[in-house]
Amino acid sequence: MGSPTGTNIVKAGTSVRPTGDTVYYASWKQNTYTVTYNKDSGTIANESDYTEYTYGTGLTLPMPARRGYSFSGWYDNADCTGTAVTAISTTDIGNKTFYAKWTDDIAPVIGTLRYSYEPAGMWHWLIGKDSLTITVPVTEEGSGADGITYTITPEGGTAKTETAPVENGEAEITVSADFKGTVSIVCTDKAGNVSAGVTVGAGLDASGVIIEDNAPDIVIKADRTPSDNEQTQPGGVAVEDRYYETVPALLVTVRDDMDNAITGGPDTIAYQAGDGAEKPVTFDRSTLQKAAFTIPAAEIPAGITEITVTATDNAGNRATKALTIKVKGPEKTPAAETDYHKEKLTGFAAGGTYRIHDTEYTADGEGCIPIKGEWMGTTVTIVKAGNGSETTDSPAQSLYIPARPAKPAPAGEDVAGPGGTGKLTGLTADTAYEVSTDGGKTWVSRRADGNGATMELTAAEPYTYPISDIRENKTITVEGVAKKSGGKPSGTGGGCRARDNTPGRADAGWQTGQYTRTERNRDAGRNRP
């Protein structure tokens, strides 16, 4: 409801003494409340756009950012417990305070290794006569890393894991002289994220001194091609960079170096699908150099998902294989609404293709589709069409579109003379109508009374009437009055129409009629387009 009009406005708390029956209409204004964010070192782009909300409108909470962390949601308590809040609803009230929860799920990054001297390279080994000091740069922008972990594996000996502190972003490892073997390095931050493994000497095309250079080999295949709707390749085929019609199962094989005389065999294997938890794989360890398993299709969602498989061998070598699998998924279910005054369906994606009763329609630039006459008074089925290459058709939305109410059919009595009054009768009691005296070019609003459903027409001008009425949760627009002058016909054609803004109702049709001193309701009516 809008603000009150007229001069008789009474504020709350004011004492009044009416001289007769008086009706007062309440005017309400939605409250606005403040929103406070505890970002915990994060930032919010255009934060001022999200610091208040209005009752009845609500607010979608912003997405903050923090270097080295992933945002895990807004919470209404400092402990960040319970359910994350994504929006303030239209029925919420009061000032709000939200707390950001951050998750450090970004692994440290080990940079290019530096050596205390340039060792000679021969037969893929690094050869030096003195102890070799290796500087390990570490970048960790989240929770921080106290140190690195490195595994020294002498040829023919037992692997030994050591740690070295990270100071000023670097750690150092010293390999004693007369050492022949491998060294692998990882860094784990305080949140438990593990960096990619680095092999000493790999950047110098060497396989000695640091690491046995044959980490487990990981091969991932699909059990179907992108166009198949079921398994057609039980032995597996290469995963393609196209969208799959249905989710494939992934066939994974992990092999340690079968051609190398020194091999420890697979030790641990794990995989992760998207944001799901990493899952360990149980395999037969009697097959020293090979393990095979399947990632079920049920664990891979529609859309774009990164699959990561990690394997280590018993010598401490670590390998990671990552690929992206693309699977077609349905479009989002439409959430169309009805704009009764414009007679359009709204809420579509601009330019989007939709099927209504199996006929395709394209939403205009404002996301609207005109309502067809045959849809009124029926329930329509709306489907967002998939694009064929990445998405499939959405689930259907069922939407009831009400029929228009009946058009008015009043009788008329003309003004008796200049300055006199006339009437329209036969209307619905206590209902707002719009009246035109110029063939529908302009409209003014009047309300039929409750006594015989009569609407008075007066000759004086201008006229001011209340602009709204609240009755049984129904708002009806009233904003003027028809006029006549000198007792003569008031235009080339007049008319009246019912206006009903009730949610779930369409505008009525409208009935025209010319009213003179001697003739009443002469013209035929027509439906509003």
mmCIF file of C-alpha atoms in Angstrom, residues 156-473:
data_model
loop_
_atom_site.group_PDB
_atom_site.id
_atom_site.type_symbol
_atom_site.label_atom_id
_atom_site.label_comp_id
_atom_site.label_asym_id
_atom_site.label_seq_id
_atom_site.Cartn_x
_atom_site.Cartn_y
_atom_site.Cartn_z
ATOM 1 C CA GLY A 156 68.770 -51.100 -1.346
ATOM 2 C CA GLY A 157 68.150 -49.561 2.108
ATOM 3 C CA THR A 158 65.262 -48.457 4.308
ATOM 4 C CA ALA A 159 63.365 -45.258 3.683
ATOM 5 C CA LYS A 160 63.622 -42.671 6.432
ATOM 6 C CA THR A 161 61.367 -39.656 6.867
ATOM 7 C CA GLU A 162 62.730 -36.416 8.259
ATOM 8 C CA THR A 163 61.402 -32.922 8.803
ATOM 9 C CA ALA A 164 62.940 -29.509 8.286
ATOM 10 C CA PRO A 165 61.568 -26.195 9.575
ATOM 11 C CA VAL A 166 60.266 -23.506 7.233
ATOM 12 C CA GLU A 167 61.773 -20.124 8.081
ATOM 13 C CA ASN A 168 61.111 -16.997 6.065
ATOM 14 C CA GLY A 169 59.408 -19.121 3.434
ATOM 15 C CA GLU A 170 62.268 -21.596 2.932
ATOM 16 C CA ALA A 171 63.524 -24.913 4.279
ATOM 17 C CA GLU A 172 66.837 -26.655 3.816
ATOM 18 C CA ILE A 173 67.803 -30.311 3.354
ATOM 19 C CA THR A 174 71.375 -31.553 3.507
ATOM 20 C CA VAL A 175 72.320 -34.785 1.784
ATOM 21 C CA SER A 176 75.601 -36.241 2.998
ATOM 22 C CA ALA A 177 78.325 -37.260 0.624
ATOM 23 C CA ASP A 178 78.585 -40.831 -0.612
ATOM 24 C CA PHE A 179 74.726 -41.089 -0.655
ATOM 25 C CA LYS A 180 73.022 -42.875 -3.466
ATOM 26 C CA GLY A 181 69.287 -42.941 -3.448
ATOM 27 C CA THR A 182 66.201 -40.808 -3.753
ATOM 28 C CA VAL A 183 64.624 -37.899 -1.851
ATOM 29 C CA SER A 184 60.970 -36.815 -2.063
ATOM 30 C CA ILE A 185 59.568 -33.659 -0.483
ATOM 31 C CA VAL A 186 56.081 -32.575 0.559
ATOM 32 C CA CYS A 187 54.776 -29.776 2.723
ATOM 33 C CA THR A 188 51.743 -30.027 4.987
ATOM 34 C CA ASP A 189 50.182 -26.838 6.308
ATOM 35 C CA LYS A 190 48.562 -26.430 9.713
ATOM 36 C CA ALA A 191 45.179 -27.310 8.241
ATOM 37 C CA GLY A 192 46.470 -30.663 6.951
ATOM 38 C CA ASN A 193 46.661 -29.758 3.263
ATOM 39 C CA VAL A 194 49.479 -31.578 1.510
ATOM 40 C CA SER A 195 51.404 -30.042 -1.354
ATOM 41 C CA ALA A 196 52.302 -31.789 -4.576
ATOM 42 C CA GLY A 197 55.360 -33.928 -4.166
ATOM 43 C CA VAL A 198 58.708 -32.685 -5.474
ATOM 44 C CA THR A 199 61.595 -34.871 -6.520
ATOM 45 C CA VAL A 200 65.113 -33.600 -5.955
ATOM 46 C CA GLY A 201 66.922 -33.478 -9.281
ATOM 47 C CA ALA A 202 63.823 -33.712 -11.451
ATOM 48 C CA GLY A 203 64.441 -30.236 -12.781
ATOM 49 C CA LEU A 204 67.928 -31.341 -13.869
ATOM 50 C CA ASP A 205 66.756 -34.482 -15.681
ATOM 51 C CA ALA A 206 68.203 -36.648 -12.937
ATOM 52 C CA SER A 207 66.724 -39.720 -11.294
ATOM 53 C CA GLY A 208 69.408 -40.322 -8.659
ATOM 54 C CA VAL A 209 70.341 -38.726 -5.354
ATOM 55 C CA ILE A 210 66.790 -37.520 -4.722
ATOM 56 C CA ILE A 211 64.288 -40.067 -5.725
ATOM 57 C CA GLU A 212 63.632 -43.194 -7.634
ATOM 58 C CA ASP A 213 62.177 -41.409 -10.600
ATOM 59 C CA ASN A 214 59.350 -43.844 -11.359
ATOM 60 C CA ALA A 215 56.457 -43.005 -9.143
ATOM 61 C CA PRO A 216 53.322 -45.109 -9.556
ATOM 62 C CA ASP A 217 51.692 -44.697 -12.950
ATOM 63 C CA ILE A 218 47.957 -43.920 -12.826
ATOM 64 C CA VAL A 219 45.636 -44.600 -15.773
ATOM 65 C CA ILE A 220 41.949 -43.595 -15.673
ATOM 66 C CA LYS A 221 39.446 -44.798 -18.290
ATOM 67 C CA ALA A 222 35.680 -44.516 -18.774
ATOM 68 C CA ASP A 223 33.295 -47.439 -19.213
ATOM 69 C CA ARG A 224 31.466 -45.713 -22.080
ATOM 70 C CA THR A 225 31.819 -43.017 -24.728
ATOM 71 C CA PRO A 226 30.163 -39.598 -24.282
ATOM 72 C CA SER A 227 27.238 -40.561 -26.537
ATOM 73 C CA ASP A 228 26.445 -43.847 -24.735
ATOM 74 C CA ASN A 229 23.601 -44.118 -22.223
ATOM 75 C CA GLU A 230 24.970 -47.273 -20.616
ATOM 76 C CA GLN A 231 28.198 -49.181 -20.200
ATOM 77 C CA THR A 232 29.582 -50.215 -23.585
ATOM 78 C CA GLN A 233 33.293 -50.459 -22.822
ATOM 79 C CA PRO A 234 33.825 -52.790 -19.840
ATOM 80 C CA GLY A 235 37.567 -52.703 -20.491
ATOM 81 C CA GLY A 236 37.595 -48.897 -20.505
ATOM 82 C CA VAL A 237 38.310 -46.196 -23.090
ATOM 83 C CA ALA A 238 40.062 -42.840 -22.769
ATOM 84 C CA VAL A 239 38.120 -40.132 -20.992
ATOM 85 C CA GLU A 240 37.068 -37.456 -23.494
ATOM 86 C CA ASP A 241 36.784 -33.698 -23.035
ATOM 87 C CA ARG A 242 33.128 -33.753 -24.099
ATOM 88 C CA TYR A 243 29.894 -33.881 -22.146
ATOM 89 C CA TYR A 244 28.672 -37.396 -21.384
ATOM 90 C CA GLU A 245 25.007 -38.203 -21.853
ATOM 91 C CA THR A 246 25.072 -40.283 -18.658
ATOM 92 C CA VAL A 247 27.574 -40.553 -15.839
ATOM 93 C CA PRO A 248 30.327 -43.091 -16.614
ATOM 94 C CA ALA A 249 32.043 -45.321 -14.099
ATOM 95 C CA LEU A 250 35.811 -44.738 -14.094
ATOM 96 C CA LEU A 251 38.201 -47.681 -14.302
ATOM 97 C CA VAL A 252 41.508 -46.910 -12.559
ATOM 98 C CA THR A 253 44.763 -48.822 -12.796
ATOM 99 C CA VAL A 254 47.793 -47.999 -10.608
ATOM 100 C CA ARG A 255 51.124 -49.544 -11.621
ATOM 101 C CA ASP A 256 54.559 -49.169 -10.142
ATOM 102 C CA ASP A 257 57.490 -49.213 -12.550
ATOM 103 C CA MET A 258 57.504 -52.736 -13.940
ATOM 104 C CA ASP A 259 60.605 -52.082 -16.058
ATOM 105 C CA ASN A 260 62.734 -50.867 -13.183
ATOM 106 C CA ALA A 261 64.778 -53.432 -11.264
ATOM 107 C CA ILE A 262 64.096 -51.570 -8.001
ATOM 108 C CA THR A 263 60.436 -51.209 -7.134
ATOM 109 C CA GLY A 264 58.480 -51.121 -3.911
ATOM 110 C CA GLY A 265 55.017 -51.654 -5.318
ATOM 111 C CA PRO A 266 51.894 -49.611 -4.515
ATOM 112 C CA ASP A 267 51.484 -48.679 -0.870
ATOM 113 C CA THR A 268 48.468 -46.386 -0.620
ATOM 114 C CA ILE A 269 45.818 -45.350 -3.135
ATOM 115 C CA ALA A 270 43.039 -42.819 -2.677
ATOM 116 C CA TYR A 271 40.643 -40.889 -4.888
ATOM 117 C CA GLN A 272 38.447 -37.817 -4.623
ATOM 118 C CA ALA A 273 35.443 -36.828 -6.745
ATOM 119 C CA GLY A 274 34.788 -33.088 -6.748
ATOM 120 C CA ASP A 275 34.303 -31.673 -3.270
ATOM 121 C CA GLY A 276 33.633 -35.075 -1.772
ATOM 122 C CA ALA A 277 35.835 -36.647 0.864
ATOM 123 C CA GLU A 278 39.000 -38.425 -0.196
ATOM 124 C CA LYS A 279 38.388 -42.177 -0.089
ATOM 125 C CA PRO A 280 41.105 -44.797 0.477
ATOM 126 C CA VAL A 281 41.163 -47.827 -1.811
ATOM 127 C CA THR A 282 41.576 -51.377 -0.551
ATOM 128 C CA PHE A 283 43.531 -53.539 -2.969
ATOM 129 C CA ASP A 284 45.275 -56.886 -3.111
ATOM 130 C CA ARG A 285 48.860 -56.251 -1.991
ATOM 131 C CA SER A 286 49.974 -59.632 -3.270
ATOM 132 C CA THR A 287 49.920 -58.082 -6.750
ATOM 133 C CA LEU A 288 53.116 -56.195 -6.056
ATOM 134 C CA GLN A 289 53.210 -53.957 -9.085
ATOM 135 C CA LYS A 290 49.566 -53.390 -10.057
ATOM 136 C CA ALA A 291 46.246 -52.418 -8.450
ATOM 137 C CA ALA A 292 42.881 -51.808 -10.149
ATOM 138 C CA PHE A 293 39.593 -50.378 -8.855
ATOM 139 C CA THR A 294 36.440 -48.570 -10.044
ATOM 140 C CA ILE A 295 35.115 -45.153 -9.112
ATOM 141 C CA PRO A 296 31.316 -45.733 -9.205
ATOM 142 C CA ALA A 297 29.144 -43.554 -11.400
ATOM 143 C CA ALA A 298 26.945 -42.850 -8.371
ATOM 144 C CA GLU A 299 29.774 -40.848 -6.804
ATOM 145 C CA ILE A 300 30.143 -38.492 -9.780
ATOM 146 C CA PRO A 301 27.566 -35.670 -9.990
ATOM 147 C CA ALA A 302 26.215 -34.084 -13.150
ATOM 148 C CA GLY A 303 28.081 -31.030 -14.386
ATOM 149 C CA ILE A 304 31.851 -30.529 -14.355
ATOM 150 C CA THR A 305 33.747 -32.577 -11.745
ATOM 151 C CA GLU A 306 37.462 -32.905 -11.110
ATOM 152 C CA ILE A 307 38.578 -36.447 -10.317
ATOM 153 C CA THR A 308 41.881 -36.853 -8.465
ATOM 154 C CA VAL A 309 43.654 -40.149 -7.826
ATOM 155 C CA THR A 310 46.711 -40.245 -5.561
ATOM 156 C CA ALA A 311 49.058 -43.208 -5.141
ATOM 157 C CA THR A 312 52.271 -43.800 -3.252
ATOM 158 C CA ASP A 313 54.669 -46.688 -3.487
ATOM 159 C CA ASN A 314 56.526 -48.354 -0.655
ATOM 160 C CA ALA A 315 59.621 -46.306 -1.415
ATOM 161 C CA GLY A 316 57.735 -43.092 -0.666
ATOM 162 C CA ASN A 317 57.180 -41.988 -4.254
ATOM 163 C CA ARG A 318 53.924 -40.149 -4.755
ATOM 164 C CA ALA A 319 51.896 -39.649 -7.941
ATOM 165 C CA THR A 320 48.733 -37.679 -8.579
ATOM 166 C CA LYS A 321 46.463 -37.955 -11.599
ATOM 167 C CA ALA A 322 43.734 -35.371 -12.096
ATOM 168 C CA LEU A 323 41.172 -35.100 -14.879
ATOM 169 C CA THR A 324 37.871 -33.393 -15.483
ATOM 170 C CA ILE A 325 34.714 -35.319 -16.296
ATOM 171 C CA LYS A 326 31.751 -33.487 -17.867
ATOM 172 C CA VAL A 327 28.228 -34.889 -17.593
ATOM 173 C CA LYS A 328 25.044 -33.340 -18.897
ATOM 174 C CA GLY A 329 22.630 -32.207 -16.182
ATOM 175 C CA PRO A 330 19.115 -30.777 -16.202
ATOM 176 C CA GLU A 331 18.402 -27.061 -16.376
ATOM 177 C CA LYS A 332 17.000 -25.448 -13.222
ATOM 178 C CA THR A 333 13.239 -25.810 -12.767
ATOM 179 C CA PRO A 334 11.496 -22.618 -13.977
ATOM 180 C CA ALA A 335 10.001 -20.338 -11.323
ATOM 181 C CA ALA A 336 7.666 -18.291 -13.496
ATOM 182 C CA GLU A 337 5.138 -15.884 -12.022
ATOM 183 C CA THR A 338 2.093 -14.155 -13.492
ATOM 184 C CA ASP A 339 1.960 -10.402 -14.101
ATOM 185 C CA TYR A 340 -1.810 -10.025 -14.343
ATOM 186 C CA HIS A 341 -1.838 -6.379 -15.423
ATOM 187 C CA LYS A 342 0.649 -6.864 -18.290
ATOM 188 C CA GLU A 343 -0.727 -10.360 -18.988
ATOM 189 C CA LYS A 344 2.764 -11.828 -19.127
ATOM 190 C CA LEU A 345 4.639 -14.662 -17.471
ATOM 191 C CA THR A 346 7.771 -13.332 -15.778
ATOM 192 C CA GLY A 347 10.861 -14.727 -14.075
ATOM 193 C CA PHE A 348 12.447 -16.408 -17.102
ATOM 194 C CA ALA A 349 16.042 -16.134 -18.259
ATOM 195 C CA ALA A 350 16.238 -13.390 -20.884
ATOM 196 C CA GLY A 351 16.430 -15.012 -24.312
ATOM 197 C CA GLY A 352 15.915 -18.468 -22.801
ATOM 198 C CA THR A 353 13.954 -21.160 -24.615
ATOM 199 C CA TYR A 354 10.980 -22.662 -22.777
ATOM 200 C CA ARG A 355 8.272 -25.150 -23.673
ATOM 201 C CA ILE A 356 4.750 -24.400 -22.525
ATOM 202 C CA HIS A 357 2.327 -27.206 -23.306
ATOM 203 C CA ASP A 358 5.061 -28.643 -25.587
ATOM 204 C CA THR A 359 5.273 -25.460 -27.707
ATOM 205 C CA GLU A 360 8.563 -23.551 -27.663
ATOM 206 C CA TYR A 361 8.666 -19.888 -26.668
ATOM 207 C CA THR A 362 11.618 -17.517 -26.252
ATOM 208 C CA ALA A 363 11.635 -15.121 -23.305
ATOM 209 C CA ASP A 364 12.149 -11.476 -24.216
ATOM 210 C CA GLY A 365 14.954 -9.244 -22.964
ATOM 211 C CA GLU A 366 13.114 -8.754 -19.661
ATOM 212 C CA GLY A 367 12.580 -12.474 -19.131
ATOM 213 C CA CYS A 368 8.864 -12.364 -20.043
ATOM 214 C CA ILE A 369 6.536 -14.433 -22.241
ATOM 215 C CA PRO A 370 3.056 -13.056 -23.166
ATOM 216 C CA ILE A 371 0.106 -15.031 -21.776
ATOM 217 C CA LYS A 372 -2.058 -16.601 -24.452
ATOM 218 C CA GLY A 373 -5.814 -16.401 -24.054
ATOM 219 C CA GLU A 374 -6.228 -20.171 -24.013
ATOM 220 C CA TRP A 375 -3.927 -20.449 -20.998
ATOM 221 C CA MET A 376 -6.248 -18.411 -18.760
ATOM 222 C CA GLY A 377 -8.177 -20.489 -16.280
ATOM 223 C CA THR A 378 -5.831 -23.459 -16.791
ATOM 224 C CA THR A 379 -2.690 -24.955 -15.312
ATOM 225 C CA VAL A 380 0.233 -24.730 -17.715
ATOM 226 C CA THR A 381 3.360 -26.893 -17.732
ATOM 227 C CA ILE A 382 6.627 -24.995 -18.228
ATOM 228 C CA VAL A 383 9.985 -26.629 -19.056
ATOM 229 C CA LYS A 384 13.338 -24.899 -19.576
ATOM 230 C CA ALA A 385 14.835 -26.453 -22.694
ATOM 231 C CA GLY A 386 18.334 -27.885 -22.388
ATOM 232 C CA ASN A 387 20.981 -26.637 -24.794
ATOM 233 C CA GLY A 388 21.700 -30.170 -25.989
ATOM 234 C CA SER A 389 25.463 -29.972 -25.597
ATOM 235 C CA GLU A 390 25.786 -29.350 -21.852
ATOM 236 C CA THR A 391 22.323 -29.496 -20.302
ATOM 237 C CA THR A 392 19.105 -31.445 -20.609
ATOM 238 C CA ASP A 393 15.515 -30.269 -20.144
ATOM 239 C CA SER A 394 14.566 -29.039 -16.688
ATOM 240 C CA PRO A 395 11.936 -30.593 -14.441
ATOM 241 C CA ALA A 396 8.519 -29.129 -15.247
ATOM 242 C CA GLN A 397 6.882 -26.262 -13.383
ATOM 243 C CA SER A 398 3.098 -26.333 -13.055
ATOM 244 C CA LEU A 399 1.537 -22.877 -12.887
ATOM 245 C CA TYR A 400 -2.149 -22.011 -12.609
ATOM 246 C CA ILE A 401 -3.139 -18.901 -14.589
ATOM 247 C CA PRO A 402 -6.494 -17.543 -13.376
ATOM 248 C CA ALA A 403 -9.219 -16.471 -15.780
ATOM 249 C CA ARG A 404 -10.306 -12.845 -16.012
ATOM 250 C CA PRO A 405 -13.281 -11.867 -13.799
ATOM 251 C CA ALA A 406 -16.527 -11.030 -15.593
ATOM 252 C CA LYS A 407 -16.735 -7.635 -17.268
ATOM 253 C CA PRO A 408 -19.110 -5.054 -15.696
ATOM 254 C CA ALA A 409 -22.484 -4.358 -17.323
ATOM 255 C CA PRO A 410 -23.904 -1.224 -15.684
ATOM 256 C CA ALA A 411 -27.040 0.720 -16.498
ATOM 257 C CA GLY A 412 -26.782 4.515 -16.589
ATOM 258 C CA GLU A 413 -28.679 7.612 -15.514
ATOM 259 C CA ASP A 414 -27.513 10.954 -16.856
ATOM 260 C CA VAL A 415 -26.939 14.159 -14.905
ATOM 261 C CA ALA A 416 -30.142 16.150 -14.514
ATOM 262 C CA GLY A 417 -28.528 19.446 -15.451
ATOM 263 C CA PRO A 418 -25.417 21.572 -15.105
ATOM 264 C CA GLY A 419 -23.839 20.843 -11.777
ATOM 265 C CA GLY A 420 -26.205 17.960 -11.179
ATOM 266 C CA THR A 421 -25.467 14.312 -10.451
ATOM 267 C CA GLY A 422 -25.982 11.098 -12.332
ATOM 268 C CA LYS A 423 -25.624 7.411 -11.520
ATOM 269 C CA LEU A 424 -24.396 4.099 -12.835
ATOM 270 C CA THR A 425 -26.450 1.245 -11.402
ATOM 271 C CA GLY A 426 -26.371 -2.520 -11.528
ATOM 272 C CA LEU A 427 -22.753 -2.743 -10.305
ATOM 273 C CA THR A 428 -21.254 -5.026 -7.689
ATOM 274 C CA ALA A 429 -21.586 -3.542 -4.217
ATOM 275 C CA ASP A 430 -18.486 -2.015 -2.606
ATOM 276 C CA THR A 431 -16.301 -2.716 -5.646
ATOM 277 C CA ALA A 432 -13.856 -0.370 -7.396
ATOM 278 C CA TYR A 433 -14.414 0.431 -11.077
ATOM 279 C CA GLU A 434 -12.479 2.511 -13.582
ATOM 280 C CA VAL A 435 -14.564 4.894 -15.696
ATOM 281 C CA SER A 436 -13.640 6.449 -19.045
ATOM 282 C CA THR A 437 -15.495 9.308 -20.745
ATOM 283 C CA ASP A 438 -13.208 9.600 -23.755
ATOM 284 C CA GLY A 439 -13.393 6.211 -25.394
ATOM 285 C CA GLY A 440 -10.817 4.519 -23.167
ATOM 286 C CA LYS A 441 -7.986 7.025 -23.619
ATOM 287 C CA THR A 442 -7.951 7.947 -19.941
ATOM 288 C CA TRP A 443 -9.435 6.237 -16.911
ATOM 289 C CA VAL A 444 -10.499 7.410 -13.493
ATOM 290 C CA SER A 445 -11.664 5.239 -10.625
ATOM 291 C CA ARG A 446 -14.887 5.177 -8.629
ATOM 292 C CA ARG A 447 -16.374 2.765 -6.134
ATOM 293 C CA ALA A 448 -19.896 1.424 -6.233
ATOM 294 C CA ASP A 449 -21.654 1.894 -2.904
ATOM 295 C CA GLY A 450 -23.258 -0.819 -0.858
ATOM 296 C CA ASN A 451 -26.760 0.555 -1.316
ATOM 297 C CA GLY A 452 -28.075 -0.855 -4.515
ATOM 298 C CA ALA A 453 -24.562 -0.884 -6.039
ATOM 299 C CA THR A 454 -24.885 2.704 -7.259
ATOM 300 C CA MET A 455 -22.018 4.936 -8.427
ATOM 301 C CA GLU A 456 -22.650 8.691 -8.274
ATOM 302 C CA LEU A 457 -21.310 10.856 -11.122
ATOM 303 C CA THR A 458 -20.868 14.564 -10.288
ATOM 304 C CA ALA A 459 -20.301 17.533 -12.573
ATOM 305 C CA ALA A 460 -17.939 19.623 -10.474
ATOM 306 C CA GLU A 461 -14.211 19.091 -10.833
ATOM 307 C CA PRO A 462 -11.621 18.208 -9.753
ATOM 308 C CA TYR A 463 -12.492 15.318 -7.457
ATOM 309 C CA THR A 464 -10.297 13.592 -4.896
ATOM 310 C CA TYR A 465 -11.061 10.207 -3.402
ATOM 311 C CA PRO A 466 -9.136 7.685 -1.254
ATOM 312 C CA ILE A 467 -6.697 5.752 -3.435
ATOM 313 C CA SER A 468 -6.898 2.385 -1.747
ATOM 314 C CA ASP A 469 -9.058 0.034 0.160
ATOM 315 C CA ILE A 470 -7.909 -2.937 2.253
ATOM 316 C CA ARG A 471 -10.512 -5.604 2.650
ATOM 317 C CA GLU A 472 -9.882 -9.281 3.290
ATOM 318 C CA ASN A 473 -6.253 -8.873 2.264
#
